[in-house]
GROMACS .gro file of C-alpha atoms in nm:
model
  286
    1PHE     CA    1  -0.004  -0.007   0.010
    2ALA     CA    2   0.276   0.241   0.096
    3PRO     CA    3   0.629   0.135   0.015
    4TYR     CA    4   0.753   0.484   0.096
    5ALA     CA    5   0.650   0.438   0.458
    6CYS     CA    6   0.961   0.245   0.543
    7GLY     CA    7   1.257   0.409   0.724
    8SER     CA    8   1.292   0.726   0.906
    9GLY     CA    9   1.216   0.938   0.601
   10ILE     CA   10   1.453   1.225   0.679
   11PRO     CA   11   1.701   1.153   0.394
   12GLU     CA   12   1.422   1.142   0.134
   13ILE     CA   13   1.285   1.472   0.297
   14LYS     CA   14   1.610   1.646   0.256
   15THR     CA   15   1.615   1.526  -0.117
   16ILE     CA   16   1.277   1.673  -0.157
   17LEU     CA   17   1.371   1.997  -0.010
   18SER     CA   18   1.681   2.018  -0.230
   19GLY     CA   19   1.463   2.037  -0.531
   20PHE     CA   20   1.378   1.676  -0.637
   21ILE     CA   21   1.022   1.533  -0.659
   22ILE     CA   22   0.929   1.206  -0.529
   23ARG     CA   23   0.588   1.127  -0.649
   24GLY     CA   24   0.364   0.972  -0.360
   25TYR     CA   25   0.631   0.996  -0.088
   26LEU     CA   26   0.419   1.260   0.120
   27GLY     CA   27   0.082   1.123   0.021
   28LYS     CA   28  -0.221   1.011   0.209
   29TRP     CA   29  -0.159   0.651   0.190
   30THR     CA   30   0.210   0.690   0.329
   31LEU     CA   31   0.062   0.913   0.602
   32LEU     CA   32  -0.201   0.646   0.698
   33ILE     CA   33   0.041   0.349   0.692
   34LYS     CA   34   0.339   0.536   0.863
   35THR     CA   35   0.104   0.651   1.147
   36VAL     CA   36  -0.039   0.308   1.225
   37THR     CA   37   0.288   0.116   1.185
   38LEU     CA   38   0.480   0.366   1.400
   39VAL     CA   39   0.217   0.313   1.676
   40LEU     CA   40   0.270  -0.068   1.648
   41ALA     CA   41   0.650  -0.040   1.634
   42VAL     CA   42   0.692   0.177   1.917
   43SER     CA   43   0.425  -0.014   2.125
   44SER     CA   44   0.619  -0.339   2.052
   45GLY     CA   45   0.918  -0.239   2.282
   46LEU     CA   46   1.164  -0.258   1.993
   47SER     CA   47   1.458  -0.030   2.002
   48LEU     CA   48   1.295   0.195   1.742
   49GLY     CA   49   1.292   0.562   1.767
   50LYS     CA   50   0.967   0.761   1.685
   51GLU     CA   51   1.157   1.096   1.628
   52GLY     CA   52   1.254   1.062   1.250
   53PRO     CA   53   0.926   0.910   1.153
   54LEU     CA   54   0.737   1.184   1.319
   55VAL     CA   55   0.904   1.435   1.112
   56HIS     CA   56   0.811   1.235   0.792
   57VAL     CA   57   0.446   1.224   0.928
   58ALA     CA   58   0.446   1.617   0.993
   59CYS     CA   59   0.578   1.667   0.632
   60CYS     CA   60   0.305   1.444   0.492
   61CYS     CA   61   0.051   1.637   0.692
   62GLY     CA   62   0.191   1.972   0.557
   63ASN     CA   63   0.201   1.843   0.205
   64ILE     CA   64  -0.161   1.723   0.214
   65LEU     CA   65  -0.271   2.062   0.336
   66CYS     CA   66  -0.084   2.239   0.059
   67HIS     CA   67  -0.320   2.061  -0.190
   68LEU     CA   68  -0.607   2.269  -0.027
   69PHE     CA   69  -0.472   2.601  -0.127
   70THR     CA   70  -0.399   2.702  -0.492
   71LYS     CA   71  -0.103   2.931  -0.374
   72TYR     CA   72   0.079   2.617  -0.233
   73ARG     CA   73  -0.046   2.356  -0.455
   74LYS     CA   74   0.085   2.516  -0.787
   75ASN     CA   75   0.413   2.649  -0.639
   76GLU     CA   76   0.686   2.412  -0.546
   77ALA     CA   77   0.887   2.680  -0.365
   78LYS     CA   78   0.592   2.774  -0.151
   79ARG     CA   79   0.541   2.409  -0.087
   80ARG     CA   80   0.895   2.348   0.032
   81GLU     CA   81   0.874   2.635   0.276
   82VAL     CA   82   0.567   2.464   0.428
   83LEU     CA   83   0.759   2.133   0.459
   84SER     CA   84   1.050   2.307   0.622
   85ALA     CA   85   0.797   2.441   0.880
   86ALA     CA   86   0.650   2.092   0.905
   87ALA     CA   87   0.974   1.935   0.979
   88ALA     CA   88   1.042   2.176   1.258
   89ALA     CA   89   0.685   2.091   1.406
   90GLY     CA   90   0.769   1.721   1.391
   91VAL     CA   91   1.087   1.761   1.584
   92SER     CA   92   0.915   1.989   1.846
   93VAL     CA   93   0.655   1.726   1.900
   94ALA     CA   94   0.901   1.448   1.928
   95PHE     CA   95   1.158   1.603   2.172
   96GLY     CA   96   0.926   1.874   2.325
   97ALA     CA   97   1.168   2.143   2.197
   98PRO     CA   98   1.039   2.400   1.939
   99ILE     CA   99   1.369   2.600   1.909
  100GLY     CA  100   1.547   2.259   1.861
  101GLY     CA  101   1.277   2.186   1.580
  102VAL     CA  102   1.366   2.530   1.412
  103LEU     CA  103   1.731   2.460   1.445
  104PHE     CA  104   1.688   2.096   1.296
  105SER     CA  105   1.498   2.223   1.006
  106LEU     CA  106   1.764   2.506   0.941
  107GLU     CA  107   2.067   2.309   0.981
  108GLU     CA  108   1.982   1.947   0.865
  109VAL     CA  109   1.692   1.924   0.626
  110SER     CA  110   1.657   2.261   0.442
  111TYR     CA  111   1.876   2.380   0.171
  112TYR     CA  112   1.718   2.731   0.136
  113PHE     CA  113   1.607   2.885   0.452
  114PRO     CA  114   1.508   3.264   0.434
  115LEU     CA  115   1.394   3.472   0.720
  116LYS     CA  116   1.041   3.425   0.629
  117THR     CA  117   1.063   3.051   0.647
  118LEU     CA  118   1.241   3.088   0.989
  119TRP     CA  119   0.956   3.269   1.153
  120SER     CA  120   0.701   3.027   0.981
  121SER     CA  121   0.894   2.726   1.113
  122PHE     CA  122   0.920   2.887   1.460
  123PHE     CA  123   0.546   2.958   1.467
  124ALA     CA  124   0.453   2.618   1.351
  125ALA     CA  125   0.696   2.445   1.611
  126LEU     CA  126   0.559   2.662   1.881
  127VAL     CA  127   0.192   2.582   1.813
  128ALA     CA  128   0.269   2.203   1.778
  129ALA     CA  129   0.434   2.221   2.121
  130PHE     CA  130   0.149   2.422   2.274
  131THR     CA  131  -0.106   2.163   2.118
  132LEU     CA  132   0.074   1.875   2.264
  133ARG     CA  133   0.092   2.034   2.605
  134SER     CA  134  -0.280   2.117   2.580
  135ILE     CA  135  -0.366   1.767   2.493
  136ASN     CA  136  -0.136   1.639   2.767
  137PRO     CA  137  -0.103   1.272   2.655
  138PHE     CA  138   0.145   1.189   2.926
  139GLY     CA  139  -0.069   1.329   3.221
  140ASN     CA  140   0.222   1.537   3.371
  141SER     CA  141   0.159   1.858   3.199
  142ARG     CA  142   0.490   1.827   3.023
  143LEU     CA  143   0.603   1.802   2.664
  144VAL     CA  144   0.798   1.473   2.736
  145LEU     CA  145   0.727   1.163   2.928
  146PHE     CA  146   1.041   1.181   3.152
  147TYR     CA  147   1.188   1.506   3.284
  148VAL     CA  148   1.421   1.603   3.559
  149GLU     CA  149   1.405   1.933   3.775
  150PHE     CA  150   1.715   2.064   3.926
  151HIS     CA  151   1.688   2.277   4.234
  152SER     CA  152   2.061   2.326   4.341
  153PRO     CA  153   2.318   2.511   4.134
  154TRP     CA  154   2.588   2.322   3.943
  155HIS     CA  155   2.964   2.372   4.004
  156LEU     CA  156   3.244   2.453   3.756
  157LEU     CA  157   3.414   2.127   3.830
  158GLU     CA  158   3.132   1.946   3.704
  159LEU     CA  159   3.215   2.054   3.338
  160VAL     CA  160   3.501   1.806   3.327
  161PRO     CA  161   3.293   1.491   3.316
  162PHE     CA  162   3.047   1.640   3.077
  163VAL     CA  163   3.324   1.727   2.849
  164LEU     CA  164   3.455   1.369   2.861
  165LEU     CA  165   3.100   1.246   2.821
  166GLY     CA  166   3.076   1.464   2.515
  167ILE     CA  167   3.391   1.316   2.357
  168PHE     CA  168   3.304   0.985   2.421
  169GLY     CA  169   2.940   1.041   2.248
  170GLY     CA  170   3.098   1.179   1.955
  171LEU     CA  171   3.352   0.889   1.904
  172TRP     CA  172   3.068   0.627   1.969
  173GLY     CA  173   2.843   0.819   1.738
  174ALA     CA  174   3.110   0.806   1.453
  175PHE     CA  175   3.162   0.443   1.519
  176PHE     CA  176   2.798   0.373   1.521
  177ILE     CA  177   2.747   0.559   1.173
  178ARG     CA  178   3.025   0.367   1.021
  179SER     CA  179   2.883   0.033   1.153
  180ASN     CA  180   2.535   0.127   1.020
  181ILE     CA  181   2.668   0.218   0.678
  182ALA     CA  182   2.878  -0.119   0.660
  183TRP     CA  183   2.581  -0.315   0.765
  184CYS     CA  184   2.348  -0.149   0.506
  185ARG     CA  185   2.596  -0.227   0.239
  186ARG     CA  186   2.613  -0.594   0.338
  187ARG     CA  187   2.248  -0.597   0.366
  188LYS     CA  188   2.190  -0.517   0.007
  189THR     CA  189   2.437  -0.789  -0.111
  190THR     CA  190   2.278  -1.071   0.094
  191LYS     CA  191   1.943  -1.249   0.073
  192LEU     CA  192   1.846  -1.093   0.405
  193GLY     CA  193   1.727  -0.778   0.218
  194ARG     CA  194   1.485  -0.978   0.004
  195TYR     CA  195   1.275  -1.079   0.299
  196PRO     CA  196   1.196  -0.779   0.502
  197VAL     CA  197   0.932  -0.958   0.708
  198LEU     CA  198   1.155  -1.227   0.828
  199GLU     CA  199   1.412  -0.958   0.898
  200VAL     CA  200   1.167  -0.776   1.126
  201LEU     CA  201   1.069  -1.103   1.305
  202GLY     CA  202   1.439  -1.180   1.368
  203VAL     CA  203   1.511  -0.845   1.520
  204THR     CA  204   1.184  -0.876   1.726
  205VAL     CA  205   1.304  -1.222   1.867
  206LEU     CA  206   1.666  -1.075   1.940
  207THR     CA  207   1.519  -0.785   2.110
  208ALA     CA  208   1.257  -0.969   2.322
  209LEU     CA  209   1.497  -1.268   2.412
  210PRO     CA  210   1.865  -1.132   2.428
  211PRO     CA  211   2.121  -1.405   2.509
  212GLY     CA  212   2.242  -1.380   2.862
  213SER     CA  213   1.949  -1.153   2.978
  214PRO     CA  214   1.922  -1.107   3.353
  215SER     CA  215   1.622  -1.294   3.514
  216MET     CA  216   1.311  -1.107   3.619
  217LEU     CA  217   1.359  -0.844   3.901
  218LYS     CA  218   1.215  -0.976   4.238
  219LEU     CA  219   1.043  -0.666   4.354
  220ARG     CA  220   0.780  -0.840   4.574
  221SER     CA  221   0.993  -0.786   4.887
  222LEU     CA  222   1.022  -0.411   4.806
  223LEU     CA  223   0.637  -0.355   4.735
  224ASP     CA  224   0.368  -0.305   4.967
  225LEU     CA  225   0.092  -0.544   4.837
  226SER     CA  226  -0.182  -0.438   5.085
  227PRO     CA  227  -0.490  -0.258   4.980
  228PHE     CA  228  -0.522   0.114   4.991
  229THR     CA  229  -0.650   0.240   5.331
  230VAL     CA  230  -0.814   0.562   5.477
  231THR     CA  231  -0.905   0.647   5.825
  232ASP     CA  232  -1.242   0.699   5.956
  233GLN     CA  233  -1.186   1.068   5.981
  234THR     CA  234  -1.118   1.091   5.605
  235PRO     CA  235  -1.397   1.309   5.445
  236MET     CA  236  -1.608   1.128   5.170
  237GLU     CA  237  -1.513   1.389   4.920
  238ILE     CA  238  -1.151   1.298   4.947
  239VAL     CA  239  -1.227   0.934   4.929
  240VAL     CA  240  -1.421   0.992   4.603
  241ASP     CA  241  -1.129   1.194   4.466
  242ILE     CA  242  -0.889   0.900   4.550
  243PHE     CA  243  -1.114   0.657   4.381
  244ARG     CA  244  -1.123   0.860   4.076
  245LYS     CA  245  -0.748   0.954   4.044
  246LEU     CA  246  -0.617   0.615   4.142
  247GLY     CA  247  -0.883   0.390   3.961
  248LEU     CA  248  -0.958   0.191   4.286
  249ARG     CA  249  -1.217  -0.058   4.316
  250GLN     CA  250  -1.207  -0.078   4.689
  251CYS     CA  251  -1.051   0.075   4.984
  252LEU     CA  252  -1.013  -0.025   5.367
  253VAL     CA  253  -1.139   0.205   5.646
  254THR     CA  254  -0.914   0.181   5.957
  255HIS     CA  255  -0.925   0.330   6.312
  256ASN     CA  256  -0.615   0.335   6.513
  257GLY     CA  257  -0.475   0.054   6.318
  258LYS     CA  258  -0.784  -0.155   6.344
  259LEU     CA  259  -1.003  -0.258   6.048
  260LEU     CA  260  -1.347  -0.088   6.049
  261GLY     CA  261  -1.486  -0.178   5.712
  262ILE     CA  262  -1.445  -0.143   5.337
  263ILE     CA  263  -1.571   0.113   5.081
  264THR     CA  264  -1.626  -0.032   4.743
  265LYS     CA  265  -1.672   0.141   4.413
  266LYS     CA  266  -2.050   0.088   4.439
  267ASP     CA  267  -2.052   0.268   4.776
  268VAL     CA  268  -1.884   0.576   4.610
  269LEU     CA  269  -2.135   0.573   4.328
  270LYS     CA  270  -2.415   0.577   4.570
  271HIS     CA  271  -2.267   0.868   4.749
  272ILE     CA  272  -2.209   1.069   4.425
  273ALA     CA  273  -2.580   0.992   4.330
  274GLN     CA  274  -2.711   1.103   4.661
  275MET     CA  275  -2.504   1.440   4.629
  276ALA     CA  276  -2.632   1.489   4.289
  277ASN     CA  277  -2.976   1.336   4.316
  278GLN     CA  278  -2.885   1.094   4.036
  279ASP     CA  279  -2.932   0.732   3.944
  280PRO     CA  280  -2.606   0.543   4.067
  281ASP     CA  281  -2.615   0.319   3.758
  282SER     CA  282  -2.590   0.633   3.535
  283ILE     CA  283  -2.259   0.747   3.692
  284LEU     CA  284  -1.944   0.607   3.542
  285PHE     CA  285  -1.584   0.663   3.638
  286ASN     CA  286  -1.334   0.757   3.411
   0.00000   0.00000   0.00000
């Protein structure tokens, strides 16, 4: 359905922005297949990044929107300006970094980047980041899933290990790039490249069952398996809020360490119905 949906798509986007035309590479089928397969690939737990494909997806959206306006549909130069802005928006969503998206579009993918395109790309990246934060898919009001907050100032001596880390990262990155190029060349000359499905299955098996992998972590001794408890002095409004936020089905009530009873989800529904004068069966928890 969409042979162009394979890979990250960034090299091809750079080719398109340099002046070449690749029919169907930013079409509707590519967008649909790329979106579905990207969700499945990332959800599978494989060592696959979503950042590059998100740039391709964003450029597909920008190219499709260009067909709605005659100004951009019949002018390849104007369309490439939109694609540059779309690439910036894709990186902004992937990393939660609007300025980084603009710099990526400026330094990596675009060959012609006037001041007008710079402002358009920055605006697109900013709107993309704002939309992502408004939707709040991670539930933490952040642009990324994992984040760190530092409350103590850093010392000048700490620059030394960071410099060493940067040197090591650069050397390892160069080694990885050369290894990747060598593997791609070898893959083209072997039968492995003729059977992409078997290749994906092999990578999946190697990723899921690596040789010499450590055993399952025994966390039972570190976890508290007892049910959630509240005291008899806890207001019912707080109990309702706890049930909603934690998705509880039941909660124990204690007094001075002694069990008094249990509050179930049905009890909470009845309490909400009494407060709102509604039928308990018509109330659903999110």
